[in-house]
């Protein structure tokens, strides 16, 4: 894919999530985000070796029902959503171990396929919970947009720093193109975003260090999310999750980093008292 194609697609698509996050009421946003995430989950079924339409629809329906049940039973406290977001944080910590042992579940057996389907659900459902939790809070649309923006900043910083300075491979057995220099570039971009944007989030200077810590944790998580999808593609022999976005692949290729960053960001925001 060419850099021009990537940039053109990104510029055309970027206004849509921004407008949705800022203008839609939380229930409408929750429904829209659920639809997008379920589209990504449909692509994920290919990682698990599902090719027949009926099992793929059944898996998608089960996740849709779970999301609907969470939305129905959330209540004003949003406790179920917060609990699932915390579960998501624990899941991504476990994913680190999986990335360090990339041969785990690399096979076509039913056990490996079932684990990868579970991995898809554990990636998608907590991310939905986290975004709805963020959007429903005080200055929620701004916080939700900031969470999305920090992942964009991390991806962009990593892409440009990695392209220019990348020497030391991050995880060559999983994603040979990713470098430690790219990681540092992404973290730097996120820290800069925190410095530029903390006032818009209703925060003061004293809260800036906590915000920087939060964005750095979420940025690190976004790298783990990216690596997990790369691992799934390597296991399945797929280059992209789909072809819906020119230069960017499928829906899941655009969501992988967000799926990990959102639960970490939402839980971390609550933990740090921001």
mmCIF file of C-alpha atoms in Angstrom:
data_model
loop_
_atom_site.group_PDB
_atom_site.id
_atom_site.type_symbol
_atom_site.label_atom_id
_atom_site.label_comp_id
_atom_site.label_asym_id
_atom_site.label_seq_id
_atom_site.Cartn_x
_atom_site.Cartn_y
_atom_site.Cartn_z
ATOM 1 C CA UNK A 1 0.000 0.000 0.000
ATOM 2 C CA UNK A 2 1.308 3.514 -0.790
ATOM 3 C CA UNK A 3 1.752 6.245 1.768
ATOM 4 C CA UNK A 4 -0.398 8.574 -0.380
ATOM 5 C CA UNK A 5 -3.235 6.057 -0.367
ATOM 6 C CA UNK A 6 -3.025 5.635 3.401
ATOM 7 C CA UNK A 7 -3.068 9.391 4.006
ATOM 8 C CA UNK A 8 -5.921 10.061 1.539
ATOM 9 C CA UNK A 9 -8.121 7.388 3.098
ATOM 10 C CA UNK A 10 -7.354 8.634 6.615
ATOM 11 C CA UNK A 11 -8.221 12.238 5.711
ATOM 12 C CA UNK A 12 -11.524 11.190 4.162
ATOM 13 C CA UNK A 13 -12.556 8.984 7.085
ATOM 14 C CA UNK A 14 -11.320 11.034 10.056
ATOM 15 C CA UNK A 15 -14.200 13.572 10.208
ATOM 16 C CA UNK A 16 -16.831 10.841 10.572
ATOM 17 C CA UNK A 17 -15.816 9.475 14.005
ATOM 18 C CA UNK A 18 -15.043 12.999 15.226
ATOM 19 C CA UNK A 19 -18.537 14.228 14.377
ATOM 20 C CA UNK A 20 -20.145 11.100 15.812
ATOM 21 C CA UNK A 21 -18.274 11.383 19.101
ATOM 22 C CA UNK A 22 -19.040 15.068 19.531
ATOM 23 C CA UNK A 23 -22.620 15.266 18.259
ATOM 24 C CA UNK A 24 -24.374 11.966 18.946
ATOM 25 C CA UNK A 25 -26.065 11.229 22.293
ATOM 26 C CA UNK A 26 -24.424 8.340 24.125
ATOM 27 C CA UNK A 27 -27.146 5.734 23.327
ATOM 28 C CA UNK A 28 -26.917 6.479 19.611
ATOM 29 C CA UNK A 29 -23.135 6.465 19.701
ATOM 30 C CA UNK A 30 -23.189 3.151 21.571
ATOM 31 C CA UNK A 31 -25.325 1.592 18.835
ATOM 32 C CA UNK A 32 -23.131 2.953 16.051
ATOM 33 C CA UNK A 33 -19.904 1.822 17.712
ATOM 34 C CA UNK A 34 -21.396 -1.614 18.363
ATOM 35 C CA UNK A 35 -22.183 -1.970 14.663
ATOM 36 C CA UNK A 36 -18.630 -1.009 13.668
ATOM 37 C CA UNK A 37 -17.064 -3.338 16.229
ATOM 38 C CA UNK A 38 -19.270 -6.223 15.155
ATOM 39 C CA UNK A 39 -18.175 -5.636 11.562
ATOM 40 C CA UNK A 40 -14.611 -5.970 12.765
ATOM 41 C CA UNK A 41 -15.509 -9.087 14.697
ATOM 42 C CA UNK A 42 -16.932 -10.620 11.521
ATOM 43 C CA UNK A 43 -13.480 -10.213 9.979
ATOM 44 C CA UNK A 44 -11.910 -11.693 13.119
ATOM 45 C CA UNK A 45 -13.738 -14.973 12.548
ATOM 46 C CA UNK A 46 -11.455 -15.556 9.557
ATOM 47 C CA UNK A 47 -8.476 -15.506 11.940
ATOM 48 C CA UNK A 48 -10.102 -18.363 13.831
ATOM 49 C CA UNK A 49 -10.563 -20.404 10.662
ATOM 50 C CA UNK A 50 -14.329 -19.947 10.336
ATOM 51 C CA UNK A 51 -15.342 -19.856 6.704
ATOM 52 C CA UNK A 52 -18.968 -21.051 6.738
ATOM 53 C CA UNK A 53 -21.514 -18.258 6.942
ATOM 54 C CA UNK A 54 -23.830 -19.817 9.537
ATOM 55 C CA UNK A 55 -21.233 -20.284 12.321
ATOM 56 C CA UNK A 56 -19.905 -16.787 11.676
ATOM 57 C CA UNK A 57 -23.420 -15.322 11.968
ATOM 58 C CA UNK A 58 -24.052 -17.304 15.155
ATOM 59 C CA UNK A 59 -20.842 -16.020 16.732
ATOM 60 C CA UNK A 60 -21.644 -12.455 15.735
ATOM 61 C CA UNK A 61 -25.197 -12.770 17.069
ATOM 62 C CA UNK A 62 -23.946 -14.030 20.427
ATOM 63 C CA UNK A 63 -21.680 -11.010 20.808
ATOM 64 C CA UNK A 64 -24.427 -8.658 19.667
ATOM 65 C CA UNK A 65 -26.774 -10.101 22.286
ATOM 66 C CA UNK A 66 -24.104 -9.688 24.966
ATOM 67 C CA UNK A 67 -23.619 -6.037 24.034
ATOM 68 C CA UNK A 68 -27.390 -5.482 23.987
ATOM 69 C CA UNK A 69 -27.714 -7.091 27.431
ATOM 70 C CA UNK A 70 -24.948 -4.869 28.791
ATOM 71 C CA UNK A 71 -26.610 -1.782 27.352
ATOM 72 C CA UNK A 72 -29.998 -2.807 28.767
ATOM 73 C CA UNK A 73 -28.692 -3.598 32.235
ATOM 74 C CA UNK A 74 -26.044 -0.909 32.616
ATOM 75 C CA UNK A 75 -28.180 1.478 34.685
ATOM 76 C CA UNK A 76 -27.072 4.969 35.725
ATOM 77 C CA UNK A 77 -23.939 3.636 37.458
ATOM 78 C CA UNK A 78 -22.754 1.769 34.330
ATOM 79 C CA UNK A 79 -21.346 -0.860 36.696
ATOM 80 C CA UNK A 80 -21.475 -3.780 34.209
ATOM 81 C CA UNK A 81 -19.644 -1.694 31.633
ATOM 82 C CA UNK A 82 -16.966 -0.716 34.123
ATOM 83 C CA UNK A 83 -16.538 -4.322 35.195
ATOM 84 C CA UNK A 84 -16.142 -5.508 31.593
ATOM 85 C CA UNK A 85 -13.665 -2.696 30.892
ATOM 86 C CA UNK A 86 -11.589 -3.895 33.853
ATOM 87 C CA UNK A 87 -11.783 -7.425 32.481
ATOM 88 C CA UNK A 88 -10.472 -6.016 29.227
ATOM 89 C CA UNK A 89 -7.425 -4.571 30.977
ATOM 90 C CA UNK A 90 -6.670 -7.977 32.505
ATOM 91 C CA UNK A 91 -7.130 -9.618 29.116
ATOM 92 C CA UNK A 92 -4.603 -7.320 27.444
ATOM 93 C CA UNK A 93 -2.083 -8.066 30.171
ATOM 94 C CA UNK A 94 -2.514 -11.745 29.294
ATOM 95 C CA UNK A 95 -2.072 -10.906 25.607
ATOM 96 C CA UNK A 96 1.442 -9.673 26.368
ATOM 97 C CA UNK A 97 2.341 -13.236 27.330
ATOM 98 C CA UNK A 98 0.772 -14.532 24.120
ATOM 99 C CA UNK A 99 2.815 -12.108 22.017
ATOM 100 C CA UNK A 100 5.974 -13.226 23.849
ATOM 101 C CA UNK A 101 5.101 -16.839 22.957
ATOM 102 C CA UNK A 102 3.741 -16.412 19.405
ATOM 103 C CA UNK A 103 3.606 -20.127 18.683
ATOM 104 C CA UNK A 104 0.819 -20.637 21.228
ATOM 105 C CA UNK A 105 -2.467 -21.751 19.584
ATOM 106 C CA UNK A 106 -0.862 -21.640 16.147
ATOM 107 C CA UNK A 107 -2.814 -24.419 14.529
ATOM 108 C CA UNK A 108 -6.070 -25.382 12.865
ATOM 109 C CA UNK A 109 -7.549 -27.453 15.678
ATOM 110 C CA UNK A 110 -10.895 -26.688 17.278
ATOM 111 C CA UNK A 111 -9.215 -25.645 20.516
ATOM 112 C CA UNK A 112 -7.046 -23.051 18.806
ATOM 113 C CA UNK A 113 -10.012 -21.740 16.813
ATOM 114 C CA UNK A 114 -12.196 -21.459 19.906
ATOM 115 C CA UNK A 115 -9.456 -19.584 21.765
ATOM 116 C CA UNK A 116 -9.126 -17.104 18.923
ATOM 117 C CA UNK A 117 -12.875 -16.529 18.840
ATOM 118 C CA UNK A 118 -12.806 -15.889 22.584
ATOM 119 C CA UNK A 119 -9.897 -13.525 22.028
ATOM 120 C CA UNK A 120 -12.025 -11.585 19.550
ATOM 121 C CA UNK A 121 -14.867 -11.223 22.023
ATOM 122 C CA UNK A 122 -12.498 -10.195 24.819
ATOM 123 C CA UNK A 123 -11.016 -7.568 22.541
ATOM 124 C CA UNK A 124 -14.267 -6.113 21.205
ATOM 125 C CA UNK A 125 -16.799 -6.159 24.050
ATOM 126 C CA UNK A 126 -14.640 -4.463 26.747
ATOM 127 C CA UNK A 127 -13.583 -1.822 24.206
ATOM 128 C CA UNK A 128 -17.244 -1.017 23.524
ATOM 129 C CA UNK A 129 -17.915 -0.829 27.263
ATOM 130 C CA UNK A 130 -14.962 1.481 27.806
ATOM 131 C CA UNK A 131 -15.939 3.916 25.055
ATOM 132 C CA UNK A 132 -19.550 4.128 26.243
ATOM 133 C CA UNK A 133 -18.338 4.642 29.823
ATOM 134 C CA UNK A 134 -16.060 7.481 28.705
ATOM 135 C CA UNK A 135 -18.694 9.136 26.532
ATOM 136 C CA UNK A 136 -21.345 9.068 29.245
ATOM 137 C CA UNK A 137 -19.197 10.884 31.828
ATOM 138 C CA UNK A 138 -18.582 14.558 32.485
ATOM 139 C CA UNK A 139 -17.198 16.162 29.322
ATOM 140 C CA UNK A 140 -17.607 12.641 27.975
ATOM 141 C CA UNK A 141 -17.550 13.422 24.239
ATOM 142 C CA UNK A 142 -14.257 15.266 24.658
ATOM 143 C CA UNK A 143 -12.705 12.443 26.683
ATOM 144 C CA UNK A 144 -13.889 9.847 24.193
ATOM 145 C CA UNK A 145 -12.502 11.853 21.280
ATOM 146 C CA UNK A 146 -9.218 12.337 23.156
ATOM 147 C CA UNK A 147 -8.952 8.574 23.674
ATOM 148 C CA UNK A 148 -9.383 8.011 19.935
ATOM 149 C CA UNK A 149 -6.981 10.850 19.114
ATOM 150 C CA UNK A 150 -4.220 9.459 21.305
ATOM 151 C CA UNK A 151 -4.332 6.179 19.381
ATOM 152 C CA UNK A 152 -4.141 8.112 16.112
ATOM 153 C CA UNK A 153 -1.184 10.049 17.526
ATOM 154 C CA UNK A 154 0.510 6.836 18.662
ATOM 155 C CA UNK A 155 0.008 5.189 15.265
ATOM 156 C CA UNK A 156 1.183 8.247 13.345
ATOM 157 C CA UNK A 157 4.195 8.863 15.586
ATOM 158 C CA UNK A 158 5.183 5.207 15.393
ATOM 159 C CA UNK A 159 4.760 5.105 11.612
ATOM 160 C CA UNK A 160 6.908 8.139 10.887
ATOM 161 C CA UNK A 161 9.555 7.496 13.556
ATOM 162 C CA UNK A 162 9.776 3.855 12.582
ATOM 163 C CA UNK A 163 10.067 4.677 8.886
ATOM 164 C CA UNK A 164 12.853 7.186 9.477
ATOM 165 C CA UNK A 165 14.788 5.789 12.438
ATOM 166 C CA UNK A 166 13.623 2.195 12.865
ATOM 167 C CA UNK A 167 16.554 -0.142 13.511
ATOM 168 C CA UNK A 168 15.763 -2.405 16.474
ATOM 169 C CA UNK A 169 12.914 -4.813 15.845
ATOM 170 C CA UNK A 170 10.139 -4.855 18.443
ATOM 171 C CA UNK A 171 8.669 -8.302 17.840
ATOM 172 C CA UNK A 172 10.187 -9.793 14.665
ATOM 173 C CA UNK A 173 8.377 -13.110 15.079
ATOM 174 C CA UNK A 174 5.011 -11.322 15.135
ATOM 175 C CA UNK A 175 5.393 -8.112 13.117
ATOM 176 C CA UNK A 176 8.797 -7.638 11.459
ATOM 177 C CA UNK A 177 8.127 -4.036 10.429
ATOM 178 C CA UNK A 178 7.583 -2.686 13.942
ATOM 179 C CA UNK A 179 10.555 -1.183 15.767
ATOM 180 C CA UNK A 180 11.389 0.143 19.207
ATOM 181 C CA UNK A 181 12.117 3.509 17.623
ATOM 182 C CA UNK A 182 8.551 3.516 16.331
ATOM 183 C CA UNK A 183 7.254 2.807 19.831
ATOM 184 C CA UNK A 184 9.220 5.739 21.265
ATOM 185 C CA UNK A 185 7.959 7.964 18.464
ATOM 186 C CA UNK A 186 4.383 7.008 19.256
ATOM 187 C CA UNK A 187 4.833 7.621 22.967
ATOM 188 C CA UNK A 188 6.366 11.014 22.287
ATOM 189 C CA UNK A 189 3.451 12.004 20.071
ATOM 190 C CA UNK A 190 0.976 10.958 22.773
ATOM 191 C CA UNK A 191 2.773 12.914 25.489
ATOM 192 C CA UNK A 192 2.716 15.975 23.237
ATOM 193 C CA UNK A 193 -1.008 15.493 22.657
ATOM 194 C CA UNK A 194 -1.588 15.417 26.431
ATOM 195 C CA UNK A 195 0.306 18.693 26.867
ATOM 196 C CA UNK A 196 -1.662 20.348 24.075
ATOM 197 C CA UNK A 197 -5.077 19.012 25.031
ATOM 198 C CA UNK A 198 -5.349 18.836 28.823
ATOM 199 C CA UNK A 199 -7.164 22.178 29.090
ATOM 200 C CA UNK A 200 -9.939 21.002 26.769
ATOM 201 C CA UNK A 201 -10.563 18.090 29.147
ATOM 202 C CA UNK A 202 -11.233 20.405 32.083
ATOM 203 C CA UNK A 203 -7.899 19.620 33.736
ATOM 204 C CA UNK A 204 -5.364 21.915 35.374
ATOM 205 C CA UNK A 205 -1.578 21.908 35.357
ATOM 206 C CA UNK A 206 -1.439 19.795 38.508
ATOM 207 C CA UNK A 207 -3.320 17.017 36.747
ATOM 208 C CA UNK A 208 -1.117 17.079 33.669
ATOM 209 C CA UNK A 209 1.425 14.508 34.974
ATOM 210 C CA UNK A 210 -1.406 12.049 35.643
ATOM 211 C CA UNK A 211 -2.796 12.630 32.161
ATOM 212 C CA UNK A 212 0.620 12.054 30.587
ATOM 213 C CA UNK A 213 0.945 8.808 32.539
ATOM 214 C CA UNK A 214 -2.517 7.766 31.379
ATOM 215 C CA UNK A 215 -1.846 8.423 27.696
ATOM 216 C CA UNK A 216 1.482 6.596 27.877
ATOM 217 C CA UNK A 217 -0.186 3.526 29.399
ATOM 218 C CA UNK A 218 -2.914 3.609 26.775
ATOM 219 C CA UNK A 219 -0.347 4.067 24.013
ATOM 220 C CA UNK A 220 1.598 1.030 25.204
ATOM 221 C CA UNK A 221 -1.656 -0.929 25.249
ATOM 222 C CA UNK A 222 -2.369 0.175 21.673
ATOM 223 C CA UNK A 223 0.905 -1.430 20.592
ATOM 224 C CA UNK A 224 -0.176 -4.701 22.241
ATOM 225 C CA UNK A 225 -3.491 -4.548 20.386
ATOM 226 C CA UNK A 226 -1.706 -4.027 17.098
ATOM 227 C CA UNK A 227 0.636 -6.932 17.814
ATOM 228 C CA UNK A 228 -2.223 -9.281 18.666
ATOM 229 C CA UNK A 229 -3.920 -8.664 15.343
ATOM 230 C CA UNK A 230 -0.580 -9.115 13.578
ATOM 231 C CA UNK A 231 -0.200 -12.432 15.384
ATOM 232 C CA UNK A 232 -3.692 -13.529 14.354
ATOM 233 C CA UNK A 233 -2.960 -12.648 10.731
ATOM 234 C CA UNK A 234 0.325 -14.539 10.872
ATOM 235 C CA UNK A 235 -1.399 -17.612 12.315
ATOM 236 C CA UNK A 236 -4.123 -17.502 9.653
ATOM 237 C CA UNK A 237 -1.892 -16.549 6.741
ATOM 238 C CA UNK A 238 -3.874 -13.387 6.019
ATOM 239 C CA UNK A 239 -2.217 -10.122 5.032
ATOM 240 C CA UNK A 240 -5.157 -7.873 5.982
ATOM 241 C CA UNK A 241 -8.391 -8.465 7.863
ATOM 242 C CA UNK A 242 -10.307 -7.157 4.852
ATOM 243 C CA UNK A 243 -10.236 -4.727 1.938
ATOM 244 C CA UNK A 244 -12.926 -2.226 2.823
ATOM 245 C CA UNK A 245 -10.555 0.758 3.264
ATOM 246 C CA UNK A 246 -8.124 1.492 0.385
ATOM 247 C CA UNK A 247 -4.587 1.485 1.742
ATOM 248 C CA UNK A 248 -5.725 0.464 5.222
ATOM 249 C CA UNK A 249 -7.140 -3.049 4.850
ATOM 250 C CA UNK A 250 -10.251 -4.049 6.764
ATOM 251 C CA UNK A 251 -12.229 -2.740 9.708
ATOM 252 C CA UNK A 252 -10.165 -4.696 12.227
ATOM 253 C CA UNK A 253 -6.954 -3.290 10.746
ATOM 254 C CA UNK A 254 -8.228 0.134 11.828
ATOM 255 C CA UNK A 255 -9.539 -0.994 15.213
ATOM 256 C CA UNK A 256 -6.770 -3.228 16.576
ATOM 257 C CA UNK A 257 -4.904 -0.526 18.514
ATOM 258 C CA UNK A 258 -8.124 1.081 19.775
ATOM 259 C CA UNK A 259 -9.455 -2.172 21.168
ATOM 260 C CA UNK A 260 -6.589 -2.413 23.646
ATOM 261 C CA UNK A 261 -6.178 1.281 24.385
ATOM 262 C CA UNK A 262 -9.812 2.051 25.279
ATOM 263 C CA UNK A 263 -10.194 -0.222 28.344
ATOM 264 C CA UNK A 264 -6.787 0.830 29.670
ATOM 265 C CA UNK A 265 -7.640 4.492 29.150
ATOM 266 C CA UNK A 266 -11.090 4.304 30.757
ATOM 267 C CA UNK A 267 -9.976 2.241 33.768
ATOM 268 C CA UNK A 268 -6.807 4.291 34.149
ATOM 269 C CA UNK A 269 -8.778 7.555 34.059
ATOM 270 C CA UNK A 270 -10.956 6.330 36.922
ATOM 271 C CA UNK A 271 -7.952 4.973 38.856
ATOM 272 C CA UNK A 272 -6.047 8.268 38.538
ATOM 273 C CA UNK A 273 -9.106 10.331 39.455
ATOM 274 C CA UNK A 274 -9.176 12.340 36.248
#
